[in-house]
């Protein structure tokens, strides 16, 4: 059942109003402040938009498919009504002069952005602990991390502050926090949703997508978001259409490299239980191999820092953001960037500068780009025989706050199962599959071929019914 | 094993226009070494004759008419995002 549709119907029928929806969402956000999921609220603008929508409905006008539905955008989406910080200090005071296309599309359908969600600064991280404004706490266990980098977005949905949020996924940043908090996270096919107005991290893998409580909501939001945008040359013509027909029997491949000894036993068990349910539902399931999966993290942590070092060159203290005091231009750049970036931002920029340096370029960057070709070939080979691939989202449940902060490499390991889909550009979703004896959520990951987003969601929706 | 000297860290920081403090140089040196050692495993993969991939969804040569697009945002609004402005321009320290 769609939570979003319920709100739309209630607002349309007059049993609720956009204003009531926004006021309630703002109240919930304030009540749940201790989780630090939300960095800023757009109170004034959100209430004004709610009034506009209510008056359109009263006049009998069409107020859109999402009329009156409050949502929260990750704070790397440019939005009006409150600052866009990317959870960094250097953009600490940045008031966006434009809005992201994704936000504009949602607003055109009557949805109302009520605030901005916490993230690892510039989306660099897997726990939201790299935020300049403090970590977000896990929705289920406040001693644990929210995951990341879209940690605030996942927790805001898990806590029912809003029925959906926007996140970005460069190497798992939607799927991993969705798994850690027991909600649905969608990483669409590369190019499905416009990234115009979203703070760029790694342009060859960045995608944006929704986090929701259930699959029907994810389908509804994806349907609004998907499509070509003249402002983002990497967008594909709209191919996304929620599947209404019965899900056919699927051929499912269990990626054995993702089911390794390194995965916590309870995560493995919950994944296997989900696989068993797929079998019971009549789908054929067998083990398959993606031999390059164990190498993906190495590819990722060459290609992504390279792109990060280029994309973050624009934060120079000149055109926007915070400027450090300095006597000459060189010092201004150097100090603004040192003071404005978090340690993980600097690590990635320096690694990027290293792998792109003459002498290392071919051995690192181009080697990774060639390996990426081989990875895509291996995916293509599998998708000739299988409709869907399955594995865990992460090797562990949400870890304790502070557990991995001293060792950047250990933190990177949380991306080990999510990076393959980003490197290949294929869609992947994180679906709640169960919880451990301690009550911590575990998601499974479904991966499909390019543009199979709607089919993946339809399969997950059919299984959702089986899970209940 | 990749090994990174302090001088190399300072050089990378200078290429990246980041003025690291001395303490940062020390901690970066250890972190960068660990990370580069990890990603170096990729050198064991035989990629002879394989073309590199930089774009994954098949789009290429996306162009448009060379016409001004109105983003609905004024010069004043854009200038307002800069830390210092003067006479409708972004102000920077003396360069020459």
Short mmCIF file of N, CA and C in Angstrom, two decimals, chain A residues 94-95 97-98 190-191 196 204 231 233-236 292 294-295 297-299 301-302 317-321 323 327-329 332-335 337-338 341 343 346-347 349-351 353-354 357 360 364-374 376 408-409 412-413 423-425 450, chain B residues 2-4 8-9 11-13 15-21 24 27-28 31-59 62 64 69-73 77-79 81-84 90-95:
data_model
loop_
_atom_site.label_atom_id
_atom_site.label_comp_id
_atom_site.label_asym_id
_atom_site.label_seq_id
_atom_site.Cartn_x
_atom_site.Cartn_y
_atom_site.Cartn_z
N UNK A 94 25.68 28.72 2.08
CA UNK A 94 25.31 28.82 0.67
C UNK A 94 23.79 28.79 0.47
N UNK A 95 23.24 29.87 -0.05
CA UNK A 95 21.82 29.93 -0.40
C UNK A 95 21.72 29.74 -1.91
N UNK A 97 20.85 29.74 -5.68
CA UNK A 97 20.06 30.63 -6.54
C UNK A 97 19.14 29.88 -7.50
N UNK A 98 19.29 28.57 -7.59
CA UNK A 98 18.41 27.74 -8.42
C UNK A 98 18.04 26.50 -7.63
N UNK A 190 22.13 4.59 -14.35
CA UNK A 190 22.85 5.85 -14.56
C UNK A 190 22.17 6.66 -15.66
N UNK A 191 21.78 7.89 -15.34
CA UNK A 191 21.16 8.74 -16.36
C UNK A 191 19.63 8.75 -16.34
N UNK A 196 21.09 17.72 -12.45
CA UNK A 196 21.28 19.18 -12.49
C UNK A 196 20.90 19.78 -11.15
N UNK A 204 30.85 10.10 -13.23
CA UNK A 204 30.59 8.89 -14.02
C UNK A 204 29.82 7.84 -13.23
N UNK A 231 19.35 20.15 -19.08
CA UNK A 231 20.44 20.68 -18.25
C UNK A 231 21.40 19.59 -17.77
N UNK A 233 23.31 16.47 -19.60
CA UNK A 233 23.51 15.77 -20.87
C UNK A 233 23.63 14.26 -20.71
N UNK A 234 23.75 13.77 -19.48
CA UNK A 234 23.86 12.31 -19.29
C UNK A 234 22.49 11.66 -19.09
N UNK A 235 21.40 12.43 -19.12
CA UNK A 235 20.09 11.83 -18.87
C UNK A 235 19.56 11.09 -20.10
N UNK A 236 18.87 9.98 -19.82
CA UNK A 236 18.27 9.15 -20.87
C UNK A 236 16.82 9.58 -21.08
N UNK A 292 35.00 -10.32 -10.96
CA UNK A 292 35.65 -9.06 -10.64
C UNK A 292 35.03 -8.33 -9.44
N UNK A 294 35.23 -8.75 -6.26
CA UNK A 294 36.17 -8.40 -5.18
C UNK A 294 37.14 -7.27 -5.54
N UNK A 295 37.26 -6.97 -6.83
CA UNK A 295 38.18 -5.91 -7.26
C UNK A 295 37.48 -4.54 -7.37
N UNK A 297 36.02 -2.51 -5.30
CA UNK A 297 36.35 -1.46 -4.34
C UNK A 297 37.65 -0.75 -4.74
N UNK A 298 38.61 -1.53 -5.22
CA UNK A 298 39.88 -0.93 -5.67
C UNK A 298 39.64 -0.03 -6.89
N UNK A 299 38.82 -0.51 -7.84
CA UNK A 299 38.48 0.32 -9.01
C UNK A 299 37.82 1.61 -8.55
N UNK A 301 37.83 3.16 -5.63
CA UNK A 301 38.63 4.14 -4.89
C UNK A 301 39.83 4.66 -5.68
N UNK A 302 39.84 4.40 -6.98
CA UNK A 302 40.72 5.12 -7.91
C UNK A 302 39.88 6.09 -8.75
N UNK A 317 36.73 29.25 -2.59
CA UNK A 317 36.60 30.43 -1.74
C UNK A 317 36.37 31.71 -2.52
N UNK A 318 36.21 31.59 -3.83
CA UNK A 318 36.04 32.79 -4.66
C UNK A 318 34.57 33.01 -5.02
N UNK A 319 33.97 32.01 -5.66
CA UNK A 319 32.65 32.23 -6.25
C UNK A 319 31.49 31.99 -5.30
N UNK A 320 31.67 31.04 -4.37
CA UNK A 320 30.61 30.84 -3.39
C UNK A 320 31.18 30.19 -2.15
N UNK A 321 30.40 30.22 -1.11
CA UNK A 321 30.82 29.58 0.12
C UNK A 321 31.67 30.48 0.99
N UNK A 323 35.13 32.04 2.61
CA UNK A 323 36.47 32.42 2.19
C UNK A 323 37.35 32.64 3.43
N UNK A 327 46.46 36.87 2.46
CA UNK A 327 47.05 38.08 1.88
C UNK A 327 47.20 38.00 0.36
N UNK A 328 47.25 36.77 -0.17
CA UNK A 328 47.29 36.67 -1.63
C UNK A 328 46.38 35.53 -2.11
N UNK A 329 46.26 35.42 -3.41
CA UNK A 329 45.28 34.50 -3.98
C UNK A 329 45.62 33.03 -3.66
N UNK A 332 44.69 32.23 -0.24
CA UNK A 332 43.23 32.22 -0.13
C UNK A 332 42.67 30.86 -0.55
N UNK A 333 43.12 30.37 -1.71
CA UNK A 333 42.67 29.04 -2.16
C UNK A 333 43.03 27.98 -1.11
N UNK A 334 44.32 27.95 -0.78
CA UNK A 334 44.84 26.89 0.08
C UNK A 334 44.18 26.85 1.44
N UNK A 335 43.99 28.02 2.04
CA UNK A 335 43.40 28.05 3.39
C UNK A 335 41.89 27.83 3.35
N UNK A 337 40.27 26.05 1.30
CA UNK A 337 40.04 24.62 1.05
C UNK A 337 40.45 23.77 2.25
N UNK A 338 41.51 24.18 2.94
CA UNK A 338 41.92 23.41 4.12
C UNK A 338 40.87 23.55 5.22
N UNK A 341 37.03 22.02 3.96
CA UNK A 341 36.81 20.59 3.70
C UNK A 341 37.03 19.77 4.96
N UNK A 343 38.34 16.12 6.74
CA UNK A 343 39.51 15.27 6.43
C UNK A 343 39.26 14.28 5.29
N UNK A 346 39.56 15.84 1.93
CA UNK A 346 40.96 16.10 1.56
C UNK A 346 41.65 14.81 1.13
N UNK A 347 41.39 13.73 1.87
CA UNK A 347 41.97 12.44 1.49
C UNK A 347 41.61 12.10 0.04
N UNK A 349 40.55 14.04 -2.39
CA UNK A 349 41.13 14.97 -3.37
C UNK A 349 42.60 14.63 -3.60
N UNK A 350 43.33 14.35 -2.53
CA UNK A 350 44.76 14.04 -2.67
C UNK A 350 44.98 12.71 -3.41
N UNK A 351 44.17 11.71 -3.08
CA UNK A 351 44.28 10.43 -3.81
C UNK A 351 43.98 10.68 -5.29
N UNK A 353 44.39 13.45 -6.98
CA UNK A 353 45.53 14.13 -7.60
C UNK A 353 46.66 13.14 -7.87
N UNK A 354 46.83 12.18 -6.97
CA UNK A 354 47.89 11.18 -7.13
C UNK A 354 47.62 10.30 -8.36
N UNK A 357 48.13 11.98 -11.64
CA UNK A 357 49.43 12.61 -11.93
C UNK A 357 50.12 11.89 -13.08
N UNK A 360 51.57 8.22 -12.97
CA UNK A 360 50.68 7.27 -12.29
C UNK A 360 49.36 7.10 -13.04
N UNK A 364 47.20 3.68 -12.59
CA UNK A 364 46.07 3.71 -11.67
C UNK A 364 44.77 4.03 -12.41
N UNK A 365 44.63 5.27 -12.86
CA UNK A 365 43.34 5.71 -13.38
C UNK A 365 42.91 4.91 -14.61
N UNK A 366 43.81 4.82 -15.59
CA UNK A 366 43.40 4.11 -16.80
C UNK A 366 43.28 2.60 -16.57
N UNK A 367 44.10 2.06 -15.70
CA UNK A 367 43.96 0.63 -15.36
C UNK A 367 42.57 0.38 -14.77
N UNK A 368 42.14 1.28 -13.90
CA UNK A 368 40.80 1.13 -13.30
C UNK A 368 39.72 1.28 -14.37
N UNK A 369 39.92 2.20 -15.31
CA UNK A 369 38.93 2.41 -16.37
C UNK A 369 38.87 1.18 -17.30
N UNK A 370 40.01 0.53 -17.51
CA UNK A 370 40.01 -0.71 -18.32
C UNK A 370 39.35 -1.84 -17.54
N UNK A 371 39.66 -1.92 -16.25
CA UNK A 371 39.03 -2.96 -15.41
C UNK A 371 37.51 -2.78 -15.41
N UNK A 372 37.08 -1.53 -15.47
CA UNK A 372 35.65 -1.23 -15.49
C UNK A 372 34.99 -1.85 -16.73
N UNK A 373 35.69 -1.79 -17.86
CA UNK A 373 35.19 -2.41 -19.10
C UNK A 373 35.00 -3.91 -18.89
N UNK A 374 35.98 -4.55 -18.25
CA UNK A 374 35.89 -6.00 -18.01
C UNK A 374 34.74 -6.31 -17.06
N UNK A 376 31.96 -4.60 -16.73
CA UNK A 376 30.71 -4.45 -17.49
C UNK A 376 30.48 -5.67 -18.38
N UNK A 408 40.23 4.96 7.67
CA UNK A 408 39.46 5.25 6.46
C UNK A 408 39.24 4.01 5.59
N UNK A 409 40.25 3.15 5.50
CA UNK A 409 40.13 1.98 4.63
C UNK A 409 39.04 1.03 5.14
N UNK A 412 35.83 2.32 4.08
CA UNK A 412 35.58 2.08 2.65
C UNK A 412 34.98 0.68 2.42
N UNK A 413 35.37 -0.27 3.30
CA UNK A 413 34.92 -1.65 3.11
C UNK A 413 33.39 -1.78 3.17
N UNK A 423 29.73 1.20 -10.79
CA UNK A 423 30.77 1.18 -11.82
C UNK A 423 30.19 0.74 -13.16
N UNK A 424 29.17 -0.14 -13.12
CA UNK A 424 28.56 -0.61 -14.36
C UNK A 424 27.38 0.23 -14.78
N UNK A 425 26.89 1.11 -13.91
CA UNK A 425 25.76 1.98 -14.24
C UNK A 425 24.41 1.32 -14.14
N UNK A 450 20.84 -2.57 -17.33
CA UNK A 450 20.51 -1.18 -17.62
C UNK A 450 19.02 -1.06 -17.98
N UNK B 2 53.10 0.71 -2.31
CA UNK B 2 53.21 2.16 -2.55
C UNK B 2 53.76 2.82 -1.29
N UNK B 3 54.70 3.68 -1.49
CA UNK B 3 55.18 4.41 -0.31
C UNK B 3 55.15 5.89 -0.64
N UNK B 4 54.65 6.66 0.28
CA UNK B 4 54.45 8.09 0.05
C UNK B 4 55.27 8.85 1.08
N UNK B 8 55.97 14.17 -0.76
CA UNK B 8 54.95 13.87 -1.78
C UNK B 8 53.56 14.32 -1.33
N UNK B 9 53.26 14.14 -0.04
CA UNK B 9 51.96 14.59 0.47
C UNK B 9 51.85 16.11 0.29
N UNK B 11 53.42 17.89 -1.87
CA UNK B 11 53.30 18.16 -3.31
C UNK B 11 51.87 17.93 -3.80
N UNK B 12 51.27 16.81 -3.37
CA UNK B 12 49.88 16.51 -3.77
C UNK B 12 48.94 17.60 -3.24
N UNK B 13 49.19 18.04 -2.02
CA UNK B 13 48.35 19.10 -1.44
C UNK B 13 48.50 20.38 -2.25
N UNK B 15 49.32 20.54 -5.48
CA UNK B 15 48.60 20.33 -6.74
C UNK B 15 47.10 20.54 -6.54
N UNK B 16 46.62 20.21 -5.34
CA UNK B 16 45.18 20.26 -5.04
C UNK B 16 44.78 21.60 -4.43
N UNK B 17 45.74 22.52 -4.30
CA UNK B 17 45.47 23.82 -3.69
C UNK B 17 44.87 23.71 -2.29
N UNK B 18 45.43 22.82 -1.48
CA UNK B 18 45.00 22.71 -0.08
C UNK B 18 46.24 22.91 0.79
N UNK B 19 46.19 23.89 1.67
CA UNK B 19 47.31 24.14 2.58
C UNK B 19 47.13 23.29 3.83
N UNK B 20 47.78 22.13 3.87
CA UNK B 20 47.63 21.25 5.02
C UNK B 20 48.50 21.75 6.17
N UNK B 21 48.00 21.55 7.40
CA UNK B 21 48.84 21.83 8.57
C UNK B 21 49.85 20.68 8.71
N UNK B 24 48.30 17.51 9.79
CA UNK B 24 47.51 16.88 8.71
C UNK B 24 48.42 16.13 7.75
N UNK B 27 49.19 12.69 9.28
CA UNK B 27 48.11 11.71 9.26
C UNK B 27 47.72 11.34 7.83
N UNK B 28 47.79 12.32 6.92
CA UNK B 28 47.50 12.02 5.51
C UNK B 28 48.50 11.02 4.94
N UNK B 31 47.42 7.57 5.94
CA UNK B 31 46.16 7.19 5.29
C UNK B 31 46.35 6.94 3.79
N UNK B 32 47.06 7.84 3.13
CA UNK B 32 47.23 7.71 1.68
C UNK B 32 48.00 6.44 1.35
N UNK B 33 49.01 6.12 2.17
CA UNK B 33 49.78 4.90 1.93
C UNK B 33 48.89 3.67 2.02
N UNK B 34 48.07 3.62 3.07
CA UNK B 34 47.16 2.48 3.24
C UNK B 34 46.20 2.35 2.06
N UNK B 35 45.63 3.47 1.67
CA UNK B 35 44.62 3.44 0.60
C UNK B 35 45.29 3.04 -0.72
N UNK B 36 46.45 3.63 -1.02
CA UNK B 36 47.12 3.32 -2.29
C UNK B 36 47.60 1.86 -2.31
N UNK B 37 48.04 1.36 -1.17
CA UNK B 37 48.42 -0.05 -1.12
C UNK B 37 47.22 -0.94 -1.42
N UNK B 38 46.07 -0.55 -0.88
CA UNK B 38 44.87 -1.36 -1.14
C UNK B 38 44.49 -1.33 -2.63
N UNK B 39 44.43 -0.14 -3.21
CA UNK B 39 43.96 -0.07 -4.60
C UNK B 39 44.99 -0.61 -5.59
N UNK B 40 46.25 -0.75 -5.14
CA UNK B 40 47.30 -1.26 -6.03
C UNK B 40 47.07 -2.70 -6.45
N UNK B 41 46.20 -3.42 -5.73
CA UNK B 41 45.88 -4.81 -6.12
C UNK B 41 45.37 -4.88 -7.55
N UNK B 42 44.87 -3.76 -8.04
CA UNK B 42 44.31 -3.75 -9.39
C UNK B 42 45.39 -3.99 -10.45
N UNK B 43 46.66 -3.73 -10.08
CA UNK B 43 47.74 -3.91 -11.06
C UNK B 43 47.92 -5.38 -11.43
N UNK B 44 47.38 -6.30 -10.60
CA UNK B 44 47.53 -7.74 -10.90
C UNK B 44 46.57 -8.17 -12.01
N UNK B 45 45.61 -7.31 -12.37
CA UNK B 45 44.61 -7.69 -13.37
C UNK B 45 45.17 -7.44 -14.77
N UNK B 46 45.05 -8.44 -15.63
CA UNK B 46 45.53 -8.30 -17.01
C UNK B 46 44.48 -7.57 -17.84
N UNK B 47 44.82 -6.37 -18.28
CA UNK B 47 43.87 -5.58 -19.09
C UNK B 47 44.44 -5.28 -20.47
N UNK B 48 45.38 -6.11 -20.90
CA UNK B 48 46.00 -5.89 -22.20
C UNK B 48 44.94 -5.86 -23.30
N UNK B 49 44.98 -4.82 -24.11
CA UNK B 49 44.07 -4.74 -25.25
C UNK B 49 42.65 -4.35 -24.90
N UNK B 50 42.38 -4.01 -23.62
CA UNK B 50 41.02 -3.63 -23.21
C UNK B 50 40.88 -2.11 -23.30
N UNK B 51 39.81 -1.64 -23.91
CA UNK B 51 39.56 -0.20 -23.97
C UNK B 51 39.02 0.29 -22.62
N UNK B 52 39.41 1.48 -22.21
CA UNK B 52 38.88 2.00 -20.95
C UNK B 52 37.42 2.45 -21.09
N UNK B 53 36.68 2.44 -19.98
CA UNK B 53 35.30 2.93 -19.96
C UNK B 53 35.23 4.20 -19.11
N UNK B 54 34.66 5.25 -19.68
CA UNK B 54 34.46 6.49 -18.92
C UNK B 54 32.98 6.85 -18.82
N UNK B 55 32.14 6.23 -19.63
CA UNK B 55 30.72 6.57 -19.68
C UNK B 55 29.96 5.26 -19.81
N UNK B 56 28.88 5.09 -19.03
CA UNK B 56 28.30 3.76 -18.91
C UNK B 56 26.91 3.57 -19.50
N UNK B 57 26.24 4.62 -19.95
CA UNK B 57 24.88 4.36 -20.44
C UNK B 57 24.73 4.55 -21.94
N UNK B 58 25.86 4.59 -22.63
CA UNK B 58 25.81 4.54 -24.08
C UNK B 58 25.59 5.87 -24.79
N UNK B 59 25.32 6.93 -24.02
CA UNK B 59 25.11 8.23 -24.66
C UNK B 59 26.46 8.79 -25.12
N UNK B 62 26.38 14.36 -26.99
CA UNK B 62 25.11 15.06 -26.73
C UNK B 62 25.37 16.56 -26.89
N UNK B 64 23.68 20.58 -28.22
CA UNK B 64 22.45 21.36 -28.33
C UNK B 64 22.77 22.61 -29.15
N UNK B 69 20.41 30.03 -22.77
CA UNK B 69 19.26 29.49 -22.05
C UNK B 69 18.99 30.39 -20.85
N UNK B 70 17.74 30.73 -20.65
CA UNK B 70 17.37 31.54 -19.50
C UNK B 70 17.07 30.61 -18.32
N UNK B 71 17.97 30.57 -17.35
CA UNK B 71 17.78 29.72 -16.17
C UNK B 71 16.86 30.37 -15.15
N UNK B 72 16.40 31.56 -15.45
CA UNK B 72 15.53 32.25 -14.50
C UNK B 72 16.29 32.77 -13.29
N UNK B 73 17.57 33.03 -13.46
CA UNK B 73 18.36 33.52 -12.34
C UNK B 73 19.16 34.73 -12.82
N UNK B 77 21.68 37.71 -8.37
CA UNK B 77 21.50 36.53 -7.51
C UNK B 77 22.76 35.67 -7.48
N UNK B 78 23.38 35.52 -8.63
CA UNK B 78 24.59 34.69 -8.70
C UNK B 78 25.75 35.37 -7.97
N UNK B 79 25.86 36.68 -8.17
CA UNK B 79 26.93 37.41 -7.49
C UNK B 79 26.76 37.36 -5.97
N UNK B 81 26.05 35.04 -4.14
CA UNK B 81 26.58 33.82 -3.50
C UNK B 81 28.10 33.92 -3.27
N UNK B 82 28.76 34.90 -3.86
CA UNK B 82 30.21 35.04 -3.67
C UNK B 82 30.50 35.73 -2.34
N UNK B 83 31.59 35.33 -1.68
CA UNK B 83 31.90 35.92 -0.37
C UNK B 83 32.12 37.44 -0.41
N UNK B 84 32.71 37.94 -1.48
CA UNK B 84 32.94 39.39 -1.58
C UNK B 84 32.61 39.87 -2.98
N UNK B 90 32.95 39.86 -8.75
CA UNK B 90 33.46 39.14 -7.59
C UNK B 90 34.83 39.71 -7.24
N UNK B 91 35.00 40.01 -5.96
CA UNK B 91 36.24 40.64 -5.53
C UNK B 91 37.24 39.57 -5.07
N UNK B 92 38.48 39.69 -5.50
CA UNK B 92 39.54 38.76 -5.07
C UNK B 92 40.75 39.57 -4.62
N UNK B 93 41.67 38.95 -3.86
CA UNK B 93 42.88 39.68 -3.48
C UNK B 93 43.69 40.05 -4.73
N UNK B 94 44.55 41.01 -4.58
CA UNK B 94 45.37 41.47 -5.70
C UNK B 94 46.17 40.30 -6.28
N UNK B 95 46.10 40.14 -7.59
CA UNK B 95 46.77 39.01 -8.23
C UNK B 95 48.12 39.41 -8.78
#
